[in-house]
mmCIF file of C-alpha atoms and ligand atoms in Angstrom:
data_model
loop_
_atom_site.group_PDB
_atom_site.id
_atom_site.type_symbol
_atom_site.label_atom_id
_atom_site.label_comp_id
_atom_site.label_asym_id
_atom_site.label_seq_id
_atom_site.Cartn_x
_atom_site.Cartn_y
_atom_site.Cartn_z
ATOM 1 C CA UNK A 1 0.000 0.000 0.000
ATOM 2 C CA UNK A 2 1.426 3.140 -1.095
ATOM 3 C CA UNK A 3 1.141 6.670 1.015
ATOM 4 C CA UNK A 4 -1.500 7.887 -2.248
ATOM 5 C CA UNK A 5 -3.684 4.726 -1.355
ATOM 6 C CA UNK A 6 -7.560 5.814 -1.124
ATOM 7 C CA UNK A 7 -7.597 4.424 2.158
ATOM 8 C CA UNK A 8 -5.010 6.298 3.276
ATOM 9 C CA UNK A 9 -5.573 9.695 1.812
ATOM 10 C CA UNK A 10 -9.664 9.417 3.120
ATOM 11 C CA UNK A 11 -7.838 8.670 6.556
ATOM 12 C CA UNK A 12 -5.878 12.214 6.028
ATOM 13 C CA UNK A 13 -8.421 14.074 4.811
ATOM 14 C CA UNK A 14 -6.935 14.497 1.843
ATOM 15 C CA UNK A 15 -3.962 16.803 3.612
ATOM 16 C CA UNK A 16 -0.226 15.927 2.259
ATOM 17 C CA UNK A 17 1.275 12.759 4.034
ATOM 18 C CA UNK A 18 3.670 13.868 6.623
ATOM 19 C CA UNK A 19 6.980 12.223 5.745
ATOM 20 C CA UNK A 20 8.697 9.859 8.320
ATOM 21 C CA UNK A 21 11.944 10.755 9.694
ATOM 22 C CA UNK A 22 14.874 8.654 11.605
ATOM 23 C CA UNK A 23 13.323 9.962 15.091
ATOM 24 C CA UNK A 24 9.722 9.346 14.314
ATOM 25 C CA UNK A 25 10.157 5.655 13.441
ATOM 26 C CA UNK A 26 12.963 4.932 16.385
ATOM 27 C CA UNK A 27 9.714 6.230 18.484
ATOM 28 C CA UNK A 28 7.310 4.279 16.399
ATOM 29 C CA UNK A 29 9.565 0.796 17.479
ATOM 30 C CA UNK A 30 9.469 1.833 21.284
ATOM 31 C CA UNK A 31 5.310 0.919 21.178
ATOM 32 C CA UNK A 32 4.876 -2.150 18.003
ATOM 33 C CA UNK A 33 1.550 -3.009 19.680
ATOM 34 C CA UNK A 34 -0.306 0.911 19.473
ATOM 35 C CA UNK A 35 -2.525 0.341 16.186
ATOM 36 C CA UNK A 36 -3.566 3.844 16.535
ATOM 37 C CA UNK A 37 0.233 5.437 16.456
ATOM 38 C CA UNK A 38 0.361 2.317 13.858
ATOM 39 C CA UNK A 39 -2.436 3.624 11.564
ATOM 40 C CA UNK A 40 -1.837 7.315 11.661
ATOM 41 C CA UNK A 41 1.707 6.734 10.697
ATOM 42 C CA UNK A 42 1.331 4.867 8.003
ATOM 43 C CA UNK A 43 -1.545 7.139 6.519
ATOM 44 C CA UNK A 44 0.915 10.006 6.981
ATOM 45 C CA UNK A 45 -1.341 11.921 9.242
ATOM 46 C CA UNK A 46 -0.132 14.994 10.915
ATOM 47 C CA UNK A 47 -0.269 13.675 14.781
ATOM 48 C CA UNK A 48 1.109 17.044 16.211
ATOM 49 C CA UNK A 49 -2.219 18.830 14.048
ATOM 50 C CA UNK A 50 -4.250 16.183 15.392
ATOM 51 C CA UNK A 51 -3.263 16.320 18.994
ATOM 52 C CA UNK A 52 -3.619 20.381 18.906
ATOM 53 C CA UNK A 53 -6.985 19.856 17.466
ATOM 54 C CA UNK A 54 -7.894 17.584 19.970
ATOM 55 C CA UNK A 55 -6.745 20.252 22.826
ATOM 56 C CA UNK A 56 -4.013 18.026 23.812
ATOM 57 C CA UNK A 57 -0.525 19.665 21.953
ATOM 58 C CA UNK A 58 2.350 17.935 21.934
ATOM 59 C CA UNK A 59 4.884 19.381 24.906
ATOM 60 C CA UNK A 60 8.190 18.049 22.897
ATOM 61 C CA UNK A 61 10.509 19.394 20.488
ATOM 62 C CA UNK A 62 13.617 21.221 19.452
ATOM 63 C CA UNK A 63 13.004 24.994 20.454
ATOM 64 C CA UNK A 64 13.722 27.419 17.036
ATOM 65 C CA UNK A 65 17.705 28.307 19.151
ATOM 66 C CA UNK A 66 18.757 24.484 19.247
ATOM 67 C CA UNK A 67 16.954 24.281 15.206
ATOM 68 C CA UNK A 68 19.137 27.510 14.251
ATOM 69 C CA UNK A 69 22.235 26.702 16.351
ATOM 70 C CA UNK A 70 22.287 22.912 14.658
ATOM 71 C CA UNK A 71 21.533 24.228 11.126
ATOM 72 C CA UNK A 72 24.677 26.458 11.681
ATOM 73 C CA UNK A 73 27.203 23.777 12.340
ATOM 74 C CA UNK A 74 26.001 21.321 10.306
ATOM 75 C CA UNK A 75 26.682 24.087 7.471
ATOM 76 C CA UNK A 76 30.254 24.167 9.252
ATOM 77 C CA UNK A 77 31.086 20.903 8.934
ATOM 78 C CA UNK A 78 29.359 20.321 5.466
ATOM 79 C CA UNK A 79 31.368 23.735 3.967
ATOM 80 C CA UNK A 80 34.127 23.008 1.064
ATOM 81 C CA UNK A 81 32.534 19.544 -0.330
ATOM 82 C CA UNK A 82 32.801 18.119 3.930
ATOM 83 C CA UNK A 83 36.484 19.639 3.843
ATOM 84 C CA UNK A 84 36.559 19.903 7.771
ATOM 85 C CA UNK A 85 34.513 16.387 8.224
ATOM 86 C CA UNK A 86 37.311 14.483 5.908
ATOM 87 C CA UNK A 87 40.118 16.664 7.765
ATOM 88 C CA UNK A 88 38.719 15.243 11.148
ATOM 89 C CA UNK A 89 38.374 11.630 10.353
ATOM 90 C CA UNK A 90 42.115 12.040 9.041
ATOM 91 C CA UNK A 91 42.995 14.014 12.057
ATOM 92 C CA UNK A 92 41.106 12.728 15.105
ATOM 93 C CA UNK A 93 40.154 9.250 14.132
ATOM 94 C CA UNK A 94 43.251 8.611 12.147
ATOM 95 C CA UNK A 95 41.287 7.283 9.244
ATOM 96 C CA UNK A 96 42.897 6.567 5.414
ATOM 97 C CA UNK A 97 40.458 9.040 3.648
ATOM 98 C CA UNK A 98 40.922 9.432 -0.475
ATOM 99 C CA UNK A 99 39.721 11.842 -2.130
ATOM 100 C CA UNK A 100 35.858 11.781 -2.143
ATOM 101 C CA UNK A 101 33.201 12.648 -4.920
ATOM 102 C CA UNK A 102 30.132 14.474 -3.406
ATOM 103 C CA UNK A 103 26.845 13.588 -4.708
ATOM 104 C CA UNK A 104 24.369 16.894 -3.501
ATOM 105 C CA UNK A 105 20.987 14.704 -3.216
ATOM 106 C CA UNK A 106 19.379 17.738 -1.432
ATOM 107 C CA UNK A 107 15.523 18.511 -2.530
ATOM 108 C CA UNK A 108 15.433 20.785 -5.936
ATOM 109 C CA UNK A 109 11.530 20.821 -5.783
ATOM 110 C CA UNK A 110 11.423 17.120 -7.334
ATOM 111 C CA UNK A 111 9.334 14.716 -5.408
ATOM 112 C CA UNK A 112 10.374 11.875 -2.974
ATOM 113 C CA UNK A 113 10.067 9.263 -5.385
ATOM 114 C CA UNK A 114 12.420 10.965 -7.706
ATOM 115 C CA UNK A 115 14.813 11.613 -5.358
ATOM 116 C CA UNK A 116 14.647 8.662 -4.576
ATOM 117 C CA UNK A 117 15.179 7.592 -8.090
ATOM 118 C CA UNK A 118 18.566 9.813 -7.829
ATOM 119 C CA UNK A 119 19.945 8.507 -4.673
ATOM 120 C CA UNK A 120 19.388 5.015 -5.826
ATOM 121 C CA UNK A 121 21.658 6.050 -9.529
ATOM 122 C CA UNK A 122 24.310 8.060 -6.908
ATOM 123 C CA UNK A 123 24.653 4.550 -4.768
ATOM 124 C CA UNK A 124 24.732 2.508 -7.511
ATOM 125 C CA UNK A 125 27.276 4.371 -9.196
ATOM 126 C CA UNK A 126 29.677 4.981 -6.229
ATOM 127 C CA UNK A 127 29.078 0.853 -5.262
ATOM 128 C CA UNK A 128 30.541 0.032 -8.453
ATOM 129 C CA UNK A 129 33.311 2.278 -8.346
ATOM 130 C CA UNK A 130 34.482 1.403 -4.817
ATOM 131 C CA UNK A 131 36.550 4.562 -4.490
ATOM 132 C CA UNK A 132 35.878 7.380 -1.849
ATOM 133 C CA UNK A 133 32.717 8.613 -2.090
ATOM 134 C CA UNK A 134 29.984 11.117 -0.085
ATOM 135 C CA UNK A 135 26.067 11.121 -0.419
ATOM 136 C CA UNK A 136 24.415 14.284 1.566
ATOM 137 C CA UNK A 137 20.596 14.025 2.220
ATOM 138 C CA UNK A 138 19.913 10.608 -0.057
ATOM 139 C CA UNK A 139 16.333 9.860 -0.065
ATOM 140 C CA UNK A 140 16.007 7.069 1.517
ATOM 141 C CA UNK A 141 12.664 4.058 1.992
ATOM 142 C CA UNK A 142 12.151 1.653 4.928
ATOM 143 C CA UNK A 143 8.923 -1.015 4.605
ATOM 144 C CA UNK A 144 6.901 0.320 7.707
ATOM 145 C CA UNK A 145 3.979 -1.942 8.774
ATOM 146 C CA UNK A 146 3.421 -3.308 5.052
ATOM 147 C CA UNK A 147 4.031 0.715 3.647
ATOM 148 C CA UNK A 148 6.967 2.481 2.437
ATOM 149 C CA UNK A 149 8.093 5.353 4.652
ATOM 150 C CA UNK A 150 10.350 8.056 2.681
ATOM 151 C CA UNK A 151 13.082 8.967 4.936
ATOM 152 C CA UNK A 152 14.427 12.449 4.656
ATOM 153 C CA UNK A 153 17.976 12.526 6.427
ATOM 154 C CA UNK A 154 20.262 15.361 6.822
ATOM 155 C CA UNK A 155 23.035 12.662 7.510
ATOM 156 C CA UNK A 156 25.703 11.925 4.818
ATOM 157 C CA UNK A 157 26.740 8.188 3.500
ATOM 158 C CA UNK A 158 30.604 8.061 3.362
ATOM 159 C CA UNK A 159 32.094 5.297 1.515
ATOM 160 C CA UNK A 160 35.628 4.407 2.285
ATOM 161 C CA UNK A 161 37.488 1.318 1.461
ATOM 162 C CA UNK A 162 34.654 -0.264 -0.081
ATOM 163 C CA UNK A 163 32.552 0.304 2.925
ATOM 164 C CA UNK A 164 29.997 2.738 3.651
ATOM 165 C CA UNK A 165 29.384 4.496 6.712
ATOM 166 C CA UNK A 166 26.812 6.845 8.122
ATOM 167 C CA UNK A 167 27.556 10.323 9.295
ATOM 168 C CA UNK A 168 25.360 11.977 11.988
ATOM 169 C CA UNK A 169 26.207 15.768 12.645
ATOM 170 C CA UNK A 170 24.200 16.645 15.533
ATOM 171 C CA UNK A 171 24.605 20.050 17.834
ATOM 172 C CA UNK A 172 25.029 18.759 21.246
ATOM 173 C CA UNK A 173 28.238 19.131 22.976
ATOM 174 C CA UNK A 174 31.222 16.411 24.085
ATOM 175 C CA UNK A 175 32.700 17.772 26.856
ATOM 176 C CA UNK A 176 35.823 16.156 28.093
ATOM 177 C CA UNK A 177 35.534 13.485 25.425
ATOM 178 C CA UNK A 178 31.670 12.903 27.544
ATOM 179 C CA UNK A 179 28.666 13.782 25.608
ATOM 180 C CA UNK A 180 24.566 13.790 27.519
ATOM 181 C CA UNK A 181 23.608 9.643 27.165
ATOM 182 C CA UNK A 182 20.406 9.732 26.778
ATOM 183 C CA UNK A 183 21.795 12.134 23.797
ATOM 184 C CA UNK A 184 24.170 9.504 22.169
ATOM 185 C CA UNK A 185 21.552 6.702 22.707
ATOM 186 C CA UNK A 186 18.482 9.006 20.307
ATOM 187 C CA UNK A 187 21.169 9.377 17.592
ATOM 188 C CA UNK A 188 22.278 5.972 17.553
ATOM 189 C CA UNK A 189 18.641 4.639 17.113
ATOM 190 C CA UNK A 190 18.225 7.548 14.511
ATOM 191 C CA UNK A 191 21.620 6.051 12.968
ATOM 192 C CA UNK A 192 20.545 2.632 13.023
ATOM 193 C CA UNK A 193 17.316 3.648 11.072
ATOM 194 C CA UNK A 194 19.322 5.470 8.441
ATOM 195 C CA UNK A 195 22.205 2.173 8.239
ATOM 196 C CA UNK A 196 18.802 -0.365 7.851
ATOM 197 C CA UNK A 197 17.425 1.299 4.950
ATOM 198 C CA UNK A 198 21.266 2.067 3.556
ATOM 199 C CA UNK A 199 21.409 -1.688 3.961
ATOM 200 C CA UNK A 200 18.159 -2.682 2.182
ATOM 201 C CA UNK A 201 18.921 -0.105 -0.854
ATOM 202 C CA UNK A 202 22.591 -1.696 -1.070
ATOM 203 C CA UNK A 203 20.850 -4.816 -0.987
ATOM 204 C CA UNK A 204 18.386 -3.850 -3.653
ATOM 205 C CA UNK A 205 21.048 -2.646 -6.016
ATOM 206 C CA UNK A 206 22.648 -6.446 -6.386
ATOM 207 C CA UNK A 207 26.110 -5.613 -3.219
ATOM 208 C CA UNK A 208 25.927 -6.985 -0.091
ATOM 209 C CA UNK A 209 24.147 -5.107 2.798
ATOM 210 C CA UNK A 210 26.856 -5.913 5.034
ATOM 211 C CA UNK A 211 29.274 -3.331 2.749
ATOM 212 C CA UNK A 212 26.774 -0.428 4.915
ATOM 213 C CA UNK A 213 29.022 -0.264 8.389
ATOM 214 C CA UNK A 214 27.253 -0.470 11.559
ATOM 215 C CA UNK A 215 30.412 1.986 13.014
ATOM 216 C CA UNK A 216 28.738 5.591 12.276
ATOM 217 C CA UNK A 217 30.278 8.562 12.698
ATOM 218 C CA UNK A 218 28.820 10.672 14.966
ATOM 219 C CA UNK A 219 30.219 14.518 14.550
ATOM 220 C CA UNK A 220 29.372 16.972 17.336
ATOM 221 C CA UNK A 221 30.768 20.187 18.714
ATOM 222 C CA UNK A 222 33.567 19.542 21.231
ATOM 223 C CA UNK A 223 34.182 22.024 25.112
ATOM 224 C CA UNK A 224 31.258 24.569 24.319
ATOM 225 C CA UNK A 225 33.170 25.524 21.240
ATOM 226 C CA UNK A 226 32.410 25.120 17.347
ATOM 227 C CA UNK A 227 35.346 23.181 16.903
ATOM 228 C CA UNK A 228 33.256 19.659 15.929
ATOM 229 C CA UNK A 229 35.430 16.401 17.051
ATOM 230 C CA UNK A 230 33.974 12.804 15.540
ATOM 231 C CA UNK A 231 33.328 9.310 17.323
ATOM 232 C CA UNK A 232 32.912 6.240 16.182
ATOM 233 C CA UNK A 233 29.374 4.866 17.193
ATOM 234 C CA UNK A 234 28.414 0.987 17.080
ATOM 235 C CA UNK A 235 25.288 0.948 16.619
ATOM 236 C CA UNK A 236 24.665 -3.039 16.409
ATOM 237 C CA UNK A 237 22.831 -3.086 19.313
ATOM 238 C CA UNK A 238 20.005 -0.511 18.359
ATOM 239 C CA UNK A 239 20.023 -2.282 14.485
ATOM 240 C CA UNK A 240 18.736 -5.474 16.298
ATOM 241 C CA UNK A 241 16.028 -3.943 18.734
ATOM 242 C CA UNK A 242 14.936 -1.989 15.073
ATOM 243 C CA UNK A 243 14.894 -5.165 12.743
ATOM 244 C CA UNK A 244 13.063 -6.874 15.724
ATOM 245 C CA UNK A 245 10.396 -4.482 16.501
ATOM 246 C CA UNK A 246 9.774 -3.373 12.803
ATOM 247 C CA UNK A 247 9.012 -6.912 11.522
ATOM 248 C CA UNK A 248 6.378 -7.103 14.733
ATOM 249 C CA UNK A 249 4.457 -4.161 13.902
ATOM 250 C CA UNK A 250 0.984 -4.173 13.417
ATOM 251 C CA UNK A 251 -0.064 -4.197 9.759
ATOM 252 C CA UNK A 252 -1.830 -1.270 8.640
ATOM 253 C CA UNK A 253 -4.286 -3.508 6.668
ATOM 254 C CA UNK A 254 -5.021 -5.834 9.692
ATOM 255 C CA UNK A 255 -5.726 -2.469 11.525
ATOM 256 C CA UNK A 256 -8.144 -0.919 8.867
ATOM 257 C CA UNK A 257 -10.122 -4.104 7.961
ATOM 258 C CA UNK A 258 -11.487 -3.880 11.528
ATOM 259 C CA UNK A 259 -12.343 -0.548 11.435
ATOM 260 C CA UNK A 260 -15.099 1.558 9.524
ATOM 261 C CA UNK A 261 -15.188 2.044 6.117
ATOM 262 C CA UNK A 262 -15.684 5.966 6.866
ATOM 263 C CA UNK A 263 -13.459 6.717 9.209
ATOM 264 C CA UNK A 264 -11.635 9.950 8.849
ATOM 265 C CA UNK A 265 -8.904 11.685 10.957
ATOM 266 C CA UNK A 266 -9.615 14.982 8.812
ATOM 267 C CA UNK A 267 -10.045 18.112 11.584
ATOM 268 C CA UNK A 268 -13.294 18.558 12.427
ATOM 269 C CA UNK A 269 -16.263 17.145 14.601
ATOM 270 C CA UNK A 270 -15.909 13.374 14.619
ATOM 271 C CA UNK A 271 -11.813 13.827 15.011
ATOM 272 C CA UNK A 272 -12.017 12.907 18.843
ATOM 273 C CA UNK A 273 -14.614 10.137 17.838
ATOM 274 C CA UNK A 274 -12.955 8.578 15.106
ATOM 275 C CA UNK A 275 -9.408 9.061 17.260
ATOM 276 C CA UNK A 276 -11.164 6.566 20.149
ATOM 277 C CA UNK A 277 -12.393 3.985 17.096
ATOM 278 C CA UNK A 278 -8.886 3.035 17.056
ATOM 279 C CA UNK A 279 -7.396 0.763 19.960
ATOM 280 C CA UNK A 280 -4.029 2.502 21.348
ATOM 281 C CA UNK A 281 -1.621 1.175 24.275
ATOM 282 C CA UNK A 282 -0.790 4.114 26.059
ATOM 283 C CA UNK A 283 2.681 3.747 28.417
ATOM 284 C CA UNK A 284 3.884 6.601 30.399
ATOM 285 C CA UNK A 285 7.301 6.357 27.245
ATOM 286 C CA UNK A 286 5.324 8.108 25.087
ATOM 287 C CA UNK A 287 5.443 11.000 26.853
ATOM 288 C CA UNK A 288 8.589 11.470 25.195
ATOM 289 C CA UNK A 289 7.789 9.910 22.125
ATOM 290 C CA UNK A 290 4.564 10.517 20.837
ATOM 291 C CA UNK A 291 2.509 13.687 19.343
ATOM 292 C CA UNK A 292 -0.703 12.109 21.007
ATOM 293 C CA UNK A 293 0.756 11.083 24.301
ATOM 294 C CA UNK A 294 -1.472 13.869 26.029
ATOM 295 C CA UNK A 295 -4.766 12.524 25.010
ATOM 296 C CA UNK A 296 -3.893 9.079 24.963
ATOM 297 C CA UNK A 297 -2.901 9.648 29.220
ATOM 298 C CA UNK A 298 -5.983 11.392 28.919
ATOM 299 C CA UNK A 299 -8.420 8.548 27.948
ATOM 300 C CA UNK A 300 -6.488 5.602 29.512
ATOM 301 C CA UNK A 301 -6.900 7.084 32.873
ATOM 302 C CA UNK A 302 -10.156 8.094 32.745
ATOM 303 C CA UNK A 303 -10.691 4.301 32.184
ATOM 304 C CA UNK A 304 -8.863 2.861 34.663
ATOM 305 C CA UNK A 305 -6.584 1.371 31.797
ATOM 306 C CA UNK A 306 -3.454 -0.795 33.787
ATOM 307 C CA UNK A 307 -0.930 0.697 30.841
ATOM 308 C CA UNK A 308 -1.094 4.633 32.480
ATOM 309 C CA UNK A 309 0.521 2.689 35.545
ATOM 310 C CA UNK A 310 3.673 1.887 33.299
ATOM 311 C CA UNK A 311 4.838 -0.981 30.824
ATOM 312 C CA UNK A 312 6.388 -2.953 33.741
ATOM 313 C CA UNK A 313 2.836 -3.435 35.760
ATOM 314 C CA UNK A 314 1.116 -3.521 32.230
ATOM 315 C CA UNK A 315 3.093 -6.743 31.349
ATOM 316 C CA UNK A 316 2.897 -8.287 34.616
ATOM 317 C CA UNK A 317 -1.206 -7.964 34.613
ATOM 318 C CA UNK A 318 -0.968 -9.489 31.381
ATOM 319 C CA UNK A 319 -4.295 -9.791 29.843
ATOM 320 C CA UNK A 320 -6.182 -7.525 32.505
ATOM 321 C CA UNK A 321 -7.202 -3.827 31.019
ATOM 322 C CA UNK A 322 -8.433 -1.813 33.863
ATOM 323 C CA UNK A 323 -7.485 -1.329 37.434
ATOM 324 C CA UNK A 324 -10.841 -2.442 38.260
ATOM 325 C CA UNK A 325 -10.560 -5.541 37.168
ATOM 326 C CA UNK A 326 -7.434 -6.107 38.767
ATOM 327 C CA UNK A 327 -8.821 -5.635 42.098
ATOM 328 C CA UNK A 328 -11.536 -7.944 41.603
ATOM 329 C CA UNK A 329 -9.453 -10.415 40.709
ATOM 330 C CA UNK A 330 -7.076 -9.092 44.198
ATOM 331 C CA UNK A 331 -10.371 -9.317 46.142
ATOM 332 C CA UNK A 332 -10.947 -13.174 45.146
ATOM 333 C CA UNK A 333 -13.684 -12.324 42.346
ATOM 334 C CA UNK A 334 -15.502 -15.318 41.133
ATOM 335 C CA UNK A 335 -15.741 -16.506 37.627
ATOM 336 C CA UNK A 336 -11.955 -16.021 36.641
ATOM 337 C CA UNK A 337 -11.385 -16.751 32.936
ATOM 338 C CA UNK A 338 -8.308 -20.041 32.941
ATOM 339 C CA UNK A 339 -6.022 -17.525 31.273
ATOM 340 C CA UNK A 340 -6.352 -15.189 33.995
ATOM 341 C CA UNK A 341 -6.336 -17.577 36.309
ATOM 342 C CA UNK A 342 -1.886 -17.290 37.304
ATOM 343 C CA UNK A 343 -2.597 -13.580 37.519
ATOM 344 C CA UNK A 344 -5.498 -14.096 39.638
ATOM 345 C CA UNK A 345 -3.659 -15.998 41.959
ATOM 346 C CA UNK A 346 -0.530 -14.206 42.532
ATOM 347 C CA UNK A 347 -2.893 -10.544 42.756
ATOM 348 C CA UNK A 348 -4.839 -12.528 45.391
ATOM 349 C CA UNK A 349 -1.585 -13.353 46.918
ATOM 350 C CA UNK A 350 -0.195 -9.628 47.149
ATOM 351 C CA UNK A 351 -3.533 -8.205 48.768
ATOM 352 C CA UNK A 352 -3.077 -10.968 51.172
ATOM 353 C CA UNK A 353 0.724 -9.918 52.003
ATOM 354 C CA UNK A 354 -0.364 -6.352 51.813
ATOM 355 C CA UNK A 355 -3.368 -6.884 53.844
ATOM 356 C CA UNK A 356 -0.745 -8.657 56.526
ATOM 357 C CA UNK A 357 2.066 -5.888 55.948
ATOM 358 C CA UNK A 358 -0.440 -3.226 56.832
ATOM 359 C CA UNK A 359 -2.237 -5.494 59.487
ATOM 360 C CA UNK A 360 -5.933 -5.101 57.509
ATOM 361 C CA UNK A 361 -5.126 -8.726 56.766
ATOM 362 C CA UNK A 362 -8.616 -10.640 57.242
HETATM 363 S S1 SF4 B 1 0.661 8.233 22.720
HETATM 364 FE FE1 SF4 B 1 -1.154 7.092 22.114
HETATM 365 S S2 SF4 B 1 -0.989 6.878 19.903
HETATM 366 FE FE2 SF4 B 1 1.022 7.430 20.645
HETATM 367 S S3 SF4 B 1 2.083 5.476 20.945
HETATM 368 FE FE3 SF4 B 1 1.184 6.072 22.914
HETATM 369 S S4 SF4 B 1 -0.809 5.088 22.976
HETATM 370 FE FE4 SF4 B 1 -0.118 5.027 20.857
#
C-alpha cells in the first residue's frame, strides 16, 4: 500500500502525508503493539495537528535556538565539499580518507520518489566504483507496517574502502571526550534507522548489505566551542532492537479491515470520535515519544486502563485492562477466565501480604 492509497488519503483528509523521519520511526519501534500510532503513521497523518486539534498539543521538540544553532554547524562541517569532516576523520580518528566525490541529493523541488530515483543512480554508481565517495541528504525508503516510509535525512553516507558508513552531525556538545547519554543513545537509534534502509537499498542494487558499516560517525561540537570532534558509534545493538520491533508491527491492513469504512482523521467534529475507534496502548514512554501522548494519558486514565501505571505493571497484569478488574481479581472475584487464572492468583496473593504488611489482613 502506497502513502497515495484511497484508504489512506480518506484517513488524512486528503492533507499531504507527513513524511517519516529517523526519530519518528525509532519512536514508532518503542510501542509495536499501538494500532492507533500504527495507523496514523502509516496514513501520513499529521499527529502534532491532530493532537492540537484535539486540545491536547504535543509538549516536545527542538526549540527554534537548538533548530538555528544545529543548522549552523552542520553548514560548518558540510562547507568546502565536507572539507573539515574528511580533515577530522584524518585528524582525530586517524582514518585513510581518499579523495571523495560528493553527490548533492538535497531537494530541488522534485518529489520523494524521484529523489529517490537519484539517490538510488548516486549509490549505484559509487558501489561500483568502490573509491571514496559522499552522499548528503539521499532519499532514503524503509517497509513500515506493510508501507513504504520516505526517509528524509540530513546525515551523509561516506564510503571508504569499499565500505559505507553513516555520518550523523548533531549540535550537542562532548565535553571532556563525555557527551549527555540519553543524547548519544536518540542518535544511535536515529543512525541505526538510516544504516537499515542504507542496507536494504545496497541490498536492492545487487552488493551486499553488510558493505553499509554499523560503526557511524557521529560529529558533534567539542568544550562549548564550534570546533566539531567525531566518534565512532556501534550501533549493532540498536540495528537489532529496530529489525526486531519493525518486523512485529501491526499491519496497517489488519488495523483498517477492523475498522469503519468511513473513518476519517480529517479536523473537524468526529476527530475525537474517530481518534477513540482506534485501539491505542498508552505507556507513560510516550510522553517522550509521541505527538498524542497527552490525550492518549488522557483517555487511559479516565478508564482505569493498567498501561497509564507503566509498561512494567502492564506486562505483569498481562491480559487484565483496567485497574478495576485487577482488584476484583485481588479481592478473590468469582468466575476467573483459565487464562487469567496465574494472575489471579498471585494478585490474590499480594492483597493478602499487603493486607498482613499493613495489618488489615482478614
Ligand atoms: S501516545 Fe497514544 S498513539 Fe502514541 S504510541 Fe502512545 S498510545 Fe499510541
Amino acid at each position: 500500500m502506497t502513502d497515495d492509497a484511497p484508504d489512506l488519503r480518506r484517513l488524512r483528509g486528503d492533507a499531504p502525508a507527513r513524511n517519516h523521519d529517523a526519530r519518528t520511526i525509532a519512536a514508532l519501534t518503542a510501542n509495536p503493539g499501538c494500532s492507533r500510532r500504527g495507523l496514523l503513521d502509516a496514513a501520513g497523518v499529521d499527529k502534532q495537528a491532530v493532537a492540537d486539534h484535539l486540545g491536547f498539543a504535543p509538549r516536545f521538540g527542538q526549540s527554534q535556538f537548538a533548530i538555528t544553532r544545529g543548522n549552523s554547524f552542520e553548514a560548518q562541517v558540510k562547507a568546502d565539499g565536507c572539507a573539515a569532516l574528511l580533515a577530522l576523520l584524518r585528524g582525530d580518528l586517524g582514518l585513510d580518507v581518499p579523495a571523495v566525490t560528493s553527490a548533492d541529493l538535497a531537494p530541488r523541488g522534485e518529489g520523494r520518489a524521484a529523489r529517490h530515483a537519484e539517490t538510488r543512480r548516486a549509490l549505484g554508481r559509487a558501489l561500483s566504483v568502490g573509491g571514496g565517495a559522499l552522499l548528503d541528504h539521499p532519499m532514503l525508503v524503509l517497509d513500515i507496517a506493510g508501507r513504504p516510509a520516505y526517509l528524509e535525512p540530513d546525515v551523509l553516507a561516506l564510503q571508504l574502502a569499499g565500505r559505507l558508513h553513516v555520518v550523523e552531525i548533531k549540535s550537542f556538545a562532548v565535553v571532556d571526550g563525555q557527551a549527555e547519554p540519553e543524547q548519544v543513545a536518540a542518535a544511535a537509534r536515529q543512525a541505526a534507522v538510516y544504516v537499515l534502509a542504507l542496507r536494504r537499498l545496497v541490498a536492492e542494487l545487487g552488493h551486499d548489505p553488510q558493505r553499509v558499516a554499523h560503526d557511524v560517525f557521529l560529529v558533534c561540537p567539542q568544550n562549548f566551542s564550534n570546533r566539531p570532534v567525531a566518534t565512532p558509534l556501534d550501533v549493532r545493538p540498536q540495528l537489532a532492537v529496530l529489525e526486531r520491533q519493525l518486523t512485529r508491527l501491526t499491519r496497517v491492513d489488519a488495523i483498517l479491515g477492523e475498522l469503519p469504512d468511513e473513518l476519517s482523521f480529517a479536523l473537524d467534529d468526529a476527530l475525537p470520535e474517530s481518534v477513540r475507534a482506534v485501539e491505542a496502548r498508552y505507556a507513560p514512554e510516550c510522553l517522550s515519544s509521541c505527538e498524542m501522548a497527552f490525550f492518549c494519558r488522557e483517555e487511559a486514565r479516565a478508564c482505569g486502563a493498567t498501561g497509564s501505571l507503566g509498561r512494567a505493571l502492564r506486562d505483569d497484569l498481562g491480559g487484565v485492562e483496567s485497574v478495576e478488574a485487577a482488584l476484583a481479581l485481588a479481592a478473590g472475584a468469582a468466575d476467573v477466565p483459565p487464562e487469567l487464572a496465574e494472575t489471579a492468583e498471585r494478585l490474590r496473593l499480594a492483597a493478602r501480604l499487603r493486607g498482613e504488611a499493613l495489618g488489615t489482613a482478614g
